[in-house]
PDB file of C-alpha atoms in Angstrom:
ATOM      1  CA  UNK A   1       1.379 -20.067  14.010  1.00 66.00           C
ATOM      2  CA  UNK A   2       0.685 -17.644  11.203  1.00 70.00           C
ATOM      3  CA  UNK A   3       2.078 -14.200  10.482  1.00 74.00           C
ATOM      4  CA  UNK A   4      -0.444 -11.304  10.794  1.00 80.00           C
ATOM      5  CA  UNK A   5      -0.251  -9.169   7.661  1.00 81.00           C
ATOM      6  CA  UNK A   6      -2.400  -6.575   9.417  1.00 82.00           C
ATOM      7  CA  UNK A   7      -0.006  -6.247  12.381  1.00 87.00           C
ATOM      8  CA  UNK A   8       3.153  -6.495  10.254  1.00 86.00           C
ATOM      9  CA  UNK A   9       2.119  -3.538   8.114  1.00 86.00           C
ATOM     10  CA  UNK A  10       1.380  -1.416  11.212  1.00 88.00           C
ATOM     11  CA  UNK A  11       4.702  -1.713  12.962  1.00 91.00           C
ATOM     12  CA  UNK A  12       6.006   1.844  13.581  1.00 93.00           C
ATOM     13  CA  UNK A  13       9.556   0.641  13.725  1.00 92.00           C
ATOM     14  CA  UNK A  14       9.205  -0.515  10.085  1.00 89.00           C
ATOM     15  CA  UNK A  15       6.644   1.974   8.808  1.00 88.00           C
ATOM     16  CA  UNK A  16       6.668   5.413  10.455  1.00 89.00           C
ATOM     17  CA  UNK A  17       3.094   6.655  10.940  1.00 89.00           C
ATOM     18  CA  UNK A  18       1.712   3.210  10.009  1.00 88.00           C
ATOM     19  CA  UNK A  19      -1.965   4.179  10.120  1.00 84.00           C
ATOM     20  CA  UNK A  20      -1.453   7.130   7.766  1.00 84.00           C
ATOM     21  CA  UNK A  21      -2.349   6.545   4.079  1.00 82.00           C
ATOM     22  CA  UNK A  22       1.070   7.225   2.450  1.00 83.00           C
ATOM     23  CA  UNK A  23       1.587   5.051  -0.630  1.00 81.00           C
ATOM     24  CA  UNK A  24       4.673   7.099  -1.527  1.00 85.00           C
ATOM     25  CA  UNK A  25       6.476   5.441   1.392  1.00 85.00           C
ATOM     26  CA  UNK A  26       7.273   2.573  -0.973  1.00 82.00           C
ATOM     27  CA  UNK A  27       9.018   4.960  -3.358  1.00 84.00           C
ATOM     28  CA  UNK A  28      11.394   6.063  -0.531  1.00 83.00           C
ATOM     29  CA  UNK A  29      12.809   2.529  -0.158  1.00 82.00           C
ATOM     30  CA  UNK A  30      12.088  -0.927  -1.466  1.00 81.00           C
ATOM     31  CA  UNK A  31       9.904  -2.925   0.938  1.00 79.00           C
ATOM     32  CA  UNK A  32      11.680  -5.793   2.643  1.00 80.00           C
ATOM     33  CA  UNK A  33      10.960  -9.455   1.945  1.00 78.00           C
ATOM     34  CA  UNK A  34       9.840 -10.019   5.533  1.00 80.00           C
ATOM     35  CA  UNK A  35       8.280  -6.642   6.227  1.00 83.00           C
ATOM     36  CA  UNK A  36       5.794  -6.262   3.373  1.00 82.00           C
ATOM     37  CA  UNK A  37       3.740  -9.379   2.834  1.00 83.00           C
ATOM     38  CA  UNK A  38       0.465  -8.530   1.014  1.00 82.00           C
ATOM     39  CA  UNK A  39       0.665 -11.725  -1.043  1.00 85.00           C
ATOM     40  CA  UNK A  40       1.662 -13.993   1.822  1.00 80.00           C
ATOM     41  CA  UNK A  41       5.057 -15.650   1.847  1.00 77.00           C
ATOM     42  CA  UNK A  42       7.093 -18.771   1.557  1.00 76.00           C
ATOM     43  CA  UNK A  43       5.547 -21.832  -0.103  1.00 79.00           C
ATOM     44  CA  UNK A  44       2.064 -20.348   0.363  1.00 80.00           C
ATOM     45  CA  UNK A  45       2.847 -17.082  -1.482  1.00 83.00           C
ATOM     46  CA  UNK A  46       0.175 -16.142  -4.008  1.00 88.00           C
ATOM     47  CA  UNK A  47       0.983 -17.580  -7.443  1.00 90.00           C
ATOM     48  CA  UNK A  48      -0.242 -14.455  -9.159  1.00 92.00           C
ATOM     49  CA  UNK A  49       1.787 -11.973  -7.081  1.00 90.00           C
ATOM     50  CA  UNK A  50       4.456 -11.203  -9.704  1.00 90.00           C
ATOM     51  CA  UNK A  51       1.813 -10.889 -12.445  1.00 95.00           C
ATOM     52  CA  UNK A  52      -0.393  -8.590 -10.251  1.00 93.00           C
ATOM     53  CA  UNK A  53       2.561  -6.332  -9.449  1.00 90.00           C
ATOM     54  CA  UNK A  54       3.663  -6.089 -13.074  1.00 95.00           C
ATOM     55  CA  UNK A  55       0.084  -5.483 -14.170  1.00 95.00           C
ATOM     56  CA  UNK A  56      -0.229  -2.624 -11.612  1.00 92.00           C
ATOM     57  CA  UNK A  57       3.058  -1.054 -12.820  1.00 91.00           C
ATOM     58  CA  UNK A  58       1.904  -1.041 -16.424  1.00 95.00           C
ATOM     59  CA  UNK A  59      -1.735   0.039 -15.906  1.00 93.00           C
ATOM     60  CA  UNK A  60      -0.997   2.700 -13.310  1.00 89.00           C
ATOM     61  CA  UNK A  61       2.024   3.946 -15.215  1.00 90.00           C
ATOM     62  CA  UNK A  62      -0.036   4.369 -18.379  1.00 91.00           C
ATOM     63  CA  UNK A  63      -2.936   6.030 -16.570  1.00 86.00           C
ATOM     64  CA  UNK A  64      -0.838   8.504 -14.637  1.00 85.00           C
ATOM     65  CA  UNK A  65       1.919   9.253 -17.149  1.00 89.00           C
ATOM     66  CA  UNK A  66       2.248  12.996 -17.436  1.00 87.00           C
ATOM     67  CA  UNK A  67      -0.371  13.626 -14.692  1.00 88.00           C
ATOM     68  CA  UNK A  68      -0.206  15.198 -11.300  1.00 87.00           C
ATOM     69  CA  UNK A  69      -2.342  13.715  -8.565  1.00 85.00           C
ATOM     70  CA  UNK A  70      -3.143  15.669  -5.416  1.00 87.00           C
ATOM     71  CA  UNK A  71      -5.665  15.137  -2.591  1.00 88.00           C
ATOM     72  CA  UNK A  72      -8.788  17.266  -2.427  1.00 90.00           C
ATOM     73  CA  UNK A  73      -8.455  17.349   1.333  1.00 87.00           C
ATOM     74  CA  UNK A  74      -5.123  18.049   3.040  1.00 86.00           C
ATOM     75  CA  UNK A  75      -6.088  16.083   6.164  1.00 87.00           C
ATOM     76  CA  UNK A  76      -4.338  12.712   6.446  1.00 85.00           C
ATOM     77  CA  UNK A  77      -6.465   9.941   4.981  1.00 84.00           C
ATOM     78  CA  UNK A  78      -7.493   7.323   7.537  1.00 85.00           C
ATOM     79  CA  UNK A  79      -7.488   3.724   6.576  1.00 83.00           C
ATOM     80  CA  UNK A  80     -10.450   1.337   6.802  1.00 85.00           C
ATOM     81  CA  UNK A  81     -10.530  -2.444   6.622  1.00 82.00           C
ATOM     82  CA  UNK A  82     -12.665  -4.019   3.879  1.00 81.00           C
ATOM     83  CA  UNK A  83     -12.486  -7.758   3.945  1.00 76.00           C
ATOM     84  CA  UNK A  84      -8.788  -8.723   3.899  1.00 70.00           C
ATOM     85  CA  UNK A  85      -7.665  -5.458   2.322  1.00 76.00           C
ATOM     86  CA  UNK A  86      -7.337  -1.871   3.554  1.00 77.00           C
ATOM     87  CA  UNK A  87      -8.854   1.081   1.744  1.00 85.00           C
ATOM     88  CA  UNK A  88      -8.794   4.815   2.222  1.00 87.00           C
ATOM     89  CA  UNK A  89     -11.343   5.671   4.964  1.00 86.00           C
ATOM     90  CA  UNK A  90     -12.928   8.659   3.228  1.00 86.00           C
ATOM     91  CA  UNK A  91     -12.546   7.361  -0.314  1.00 85.00           C
ATOM     92  CA  UNK A  92      -9.339   9.295  -1.096  1.00 85.00           C
ATOM     93  CA  UNK A  93     -10.804  11.914  -3.468  1.00 88.00           C
ATOM     94  CA  UNK A  94      -8.119  13.344  -5.680  1.00 87.00           C
ATOM     95  CA  UNK A  95      -7.636  15.979  -8.339  1.00 89.00           C
ATOM     96  CA  UNK A  96      -5.968  14.746 -11.508  1.00 86.00           C
ATOM     97  CA  UNK A  97      -4.297  17.481 -13.646  1.00 88.00           C
TER      98      UNK A  97
END
């Protein structure tokens, strides 16, 4: 038996509008230990998870400090599966100002 990351991250009782690309949902509340598992979990959790998250905070914080990001298209961005990850379906074009 293995958990399905794909299905877990699409549960509407945990993530309202789960198929909508809304990264800001993670700013609204901290993801739960057993409801957000992109790096796996338990003894098989990715060894580099903490480093990857810290690296993302530093790099993205530096890149977007003092900037405003808005979508070029107001339609909700669909998601698409690429390998084991999910990406914006139309490429998520944005305007950075």
